[in-house]
Coordinates of C-alpha atoms in Angstrom, one line a residue:
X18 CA -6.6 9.9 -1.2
X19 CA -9.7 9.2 -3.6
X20 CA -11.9 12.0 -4.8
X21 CA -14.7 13.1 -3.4
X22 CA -18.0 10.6 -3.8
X23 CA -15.9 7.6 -4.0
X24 CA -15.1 4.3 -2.3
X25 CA -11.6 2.9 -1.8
X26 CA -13.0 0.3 0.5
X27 CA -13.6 -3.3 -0.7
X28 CA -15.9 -4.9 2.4
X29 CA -16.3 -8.4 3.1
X30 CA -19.5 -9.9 4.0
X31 CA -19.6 -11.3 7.2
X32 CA -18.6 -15.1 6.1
X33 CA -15.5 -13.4 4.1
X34 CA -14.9 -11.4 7.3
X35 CA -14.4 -14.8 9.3
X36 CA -11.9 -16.7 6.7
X37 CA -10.3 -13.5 6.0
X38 CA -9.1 -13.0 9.9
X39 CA -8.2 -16.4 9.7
X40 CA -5.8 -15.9 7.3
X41 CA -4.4 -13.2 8.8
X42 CA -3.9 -14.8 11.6
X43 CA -2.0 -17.9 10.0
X44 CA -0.1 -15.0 7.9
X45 CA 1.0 -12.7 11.0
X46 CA 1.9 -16.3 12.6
X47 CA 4.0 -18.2 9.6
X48 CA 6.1 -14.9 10.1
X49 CA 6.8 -14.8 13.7
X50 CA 4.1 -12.1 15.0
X51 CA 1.8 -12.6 17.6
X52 CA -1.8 -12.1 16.2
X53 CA -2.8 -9.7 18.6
X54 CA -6.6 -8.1 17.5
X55 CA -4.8 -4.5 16.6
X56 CA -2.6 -6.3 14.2
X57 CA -5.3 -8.4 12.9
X58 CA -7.5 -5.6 12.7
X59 CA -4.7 -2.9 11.1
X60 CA -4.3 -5.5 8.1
X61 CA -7.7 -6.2 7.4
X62 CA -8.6 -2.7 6.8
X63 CA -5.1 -2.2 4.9
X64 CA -6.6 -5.3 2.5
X65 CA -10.0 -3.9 2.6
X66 CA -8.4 -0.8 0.5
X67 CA -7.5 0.0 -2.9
X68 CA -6.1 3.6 -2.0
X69 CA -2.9 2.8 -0.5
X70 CA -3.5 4.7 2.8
X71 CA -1.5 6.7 4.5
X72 CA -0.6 5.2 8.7
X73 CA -2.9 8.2 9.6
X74 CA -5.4 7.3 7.1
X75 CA -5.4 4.1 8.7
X76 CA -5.4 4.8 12.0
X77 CA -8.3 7.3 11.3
X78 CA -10.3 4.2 10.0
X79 CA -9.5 1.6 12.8
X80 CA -9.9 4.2 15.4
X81 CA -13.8 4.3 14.4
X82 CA -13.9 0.5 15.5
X83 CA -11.2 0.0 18.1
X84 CA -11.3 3.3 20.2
X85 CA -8.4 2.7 22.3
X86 CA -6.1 2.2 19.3
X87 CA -3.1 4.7 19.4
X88 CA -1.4 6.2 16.4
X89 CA 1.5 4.7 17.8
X90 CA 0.4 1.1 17.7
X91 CA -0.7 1.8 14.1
X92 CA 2.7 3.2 12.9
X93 CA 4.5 0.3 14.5
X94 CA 2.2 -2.7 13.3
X95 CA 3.1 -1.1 9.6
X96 CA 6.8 -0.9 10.4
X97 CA 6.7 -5.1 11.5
X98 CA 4.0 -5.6 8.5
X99 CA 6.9 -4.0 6.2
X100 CA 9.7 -6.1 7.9
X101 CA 8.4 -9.3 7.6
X102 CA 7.8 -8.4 3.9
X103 CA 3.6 -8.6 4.8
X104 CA 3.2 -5.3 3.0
X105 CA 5.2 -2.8 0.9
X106 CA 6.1 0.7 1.9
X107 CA 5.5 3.5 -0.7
X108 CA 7.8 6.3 0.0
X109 CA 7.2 9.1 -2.9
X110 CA 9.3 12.2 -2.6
X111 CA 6.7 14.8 -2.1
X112 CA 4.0 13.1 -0.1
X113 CA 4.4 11.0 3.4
X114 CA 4.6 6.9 3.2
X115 CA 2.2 4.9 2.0
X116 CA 1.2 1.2 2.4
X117 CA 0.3 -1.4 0.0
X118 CA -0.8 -4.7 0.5
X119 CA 0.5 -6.2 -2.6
X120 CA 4.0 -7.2 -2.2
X121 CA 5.0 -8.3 -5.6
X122 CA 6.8 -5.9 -7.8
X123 CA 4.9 -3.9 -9.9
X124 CA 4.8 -0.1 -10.3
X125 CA 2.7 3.0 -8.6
X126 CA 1.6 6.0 -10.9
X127 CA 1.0 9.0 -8.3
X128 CA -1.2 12.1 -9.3
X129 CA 0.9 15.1 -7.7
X130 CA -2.8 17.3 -7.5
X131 CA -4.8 14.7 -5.9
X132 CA -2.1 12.5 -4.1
X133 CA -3.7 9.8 -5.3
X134 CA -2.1 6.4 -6.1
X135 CA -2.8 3.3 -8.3
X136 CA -1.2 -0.2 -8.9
X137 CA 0.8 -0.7 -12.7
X138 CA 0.5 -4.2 -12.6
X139 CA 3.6 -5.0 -14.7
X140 CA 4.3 -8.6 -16.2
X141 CA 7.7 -7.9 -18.1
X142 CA 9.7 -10.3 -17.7
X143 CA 12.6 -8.5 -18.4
X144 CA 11.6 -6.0 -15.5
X145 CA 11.3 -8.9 -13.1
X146 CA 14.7 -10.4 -14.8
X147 CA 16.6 -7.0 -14.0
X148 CA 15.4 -6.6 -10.1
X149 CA 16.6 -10.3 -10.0
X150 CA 19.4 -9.6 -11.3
X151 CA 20.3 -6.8 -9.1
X152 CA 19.3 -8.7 -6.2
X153 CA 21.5 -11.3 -6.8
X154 CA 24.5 -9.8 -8.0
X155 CA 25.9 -9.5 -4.2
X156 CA 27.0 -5.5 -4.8
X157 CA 23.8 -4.3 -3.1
X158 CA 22.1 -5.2 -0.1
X159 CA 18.2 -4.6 -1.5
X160 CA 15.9 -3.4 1.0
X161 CA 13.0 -2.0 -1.3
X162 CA 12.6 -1.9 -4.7
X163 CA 10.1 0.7 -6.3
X164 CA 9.2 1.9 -9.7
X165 CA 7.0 5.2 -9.4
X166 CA 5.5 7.6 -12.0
X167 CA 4.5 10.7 -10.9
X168 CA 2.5 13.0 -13.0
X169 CA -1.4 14.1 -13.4
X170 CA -4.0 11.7 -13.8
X171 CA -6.9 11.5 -15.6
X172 CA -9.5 13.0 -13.6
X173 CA -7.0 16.2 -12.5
X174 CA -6.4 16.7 -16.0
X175 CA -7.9 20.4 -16.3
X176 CA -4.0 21.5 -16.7
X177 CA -4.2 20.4 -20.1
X178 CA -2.8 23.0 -22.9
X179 CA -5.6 25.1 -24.0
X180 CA -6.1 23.1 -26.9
X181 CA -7.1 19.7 -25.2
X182 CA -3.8 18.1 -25.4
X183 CA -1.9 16.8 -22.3
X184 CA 1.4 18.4 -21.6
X185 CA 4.3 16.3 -23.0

């Protein structure tokens, strides 16, 4: 959820628009899904975000386009998005699921005021070396991994101490 006034939307001009369904197409089709226009149209607003939206979010936003388009078809392009490893689910404890079009492993700081959530890009290798080793140790069968912070951010920050410092 962004605040008030702001964008989370990264449009492409109409040229963009073109190669960009393109790809999506090739994408939904080098893993085995049919590029029907409610998928194609589902993950092009999913990459035309930075917020990581919520399937209602996005449902809200492709219903303004495709009018026909149920919740249900929404909900179910995200769960074969997620399976075919297309996207990445974000499931934080106190807030419902979130998508995110960036599938390689990095880290989510969530603001528990404003819900919102933003990408830690992370390029320690020994954090990459770990999940690897996890993954390939054969005692786990991985589905998901996820590193999230939760805490206040910047811009909710009025529950600093009284004397300007952020609570430890």
């Amino acid at each position: 959820m962004e605040p008030a006034g702001e964008t989370a939307r990264n449009m492409p001009t109409p040229e963009e628009d073109v190669v960009l369904k393109s790809e999506i197409v090739d994408r939904l089709r080098a893993t085995g899904l049919k590029a029907t226009p409610q998928r194609i149209l589902i993950f092009q607003e999913l990459m035309s975000r930075k917020d990581h939206p919520t399937a209602e979010d996005l449902y809200s936003a492709v219903k303004k386009v495709h009018a026909t388009i149920s919740f249900n078809t929404v909900y179910h392009t995200l769960q074969a998005l997620t399976e075919k490893e297309m996207i990445s689910v974000i499931r934080p404890v106190v807030d419902a699921a979130r998508y995110d079009p960036i599938t390689d492993l990095h880290g989510h700081f969530m603001c528990s005021k404003c819900k919102r959530i933003e990408d830690q890009l992370m390029e320690d290798p020994n954090l990459k070396q770990m999940d690897s080793d996890i993954k390939a140790s054969g005692r786990y069968w991985i589905v998901q991994s996820q590193i999230l912070w939760v805490g206040l951010c910047e811009a909710c920050g009025d529950a600093r101490n009284p004397d300007g410092r952020r609570p430890s």
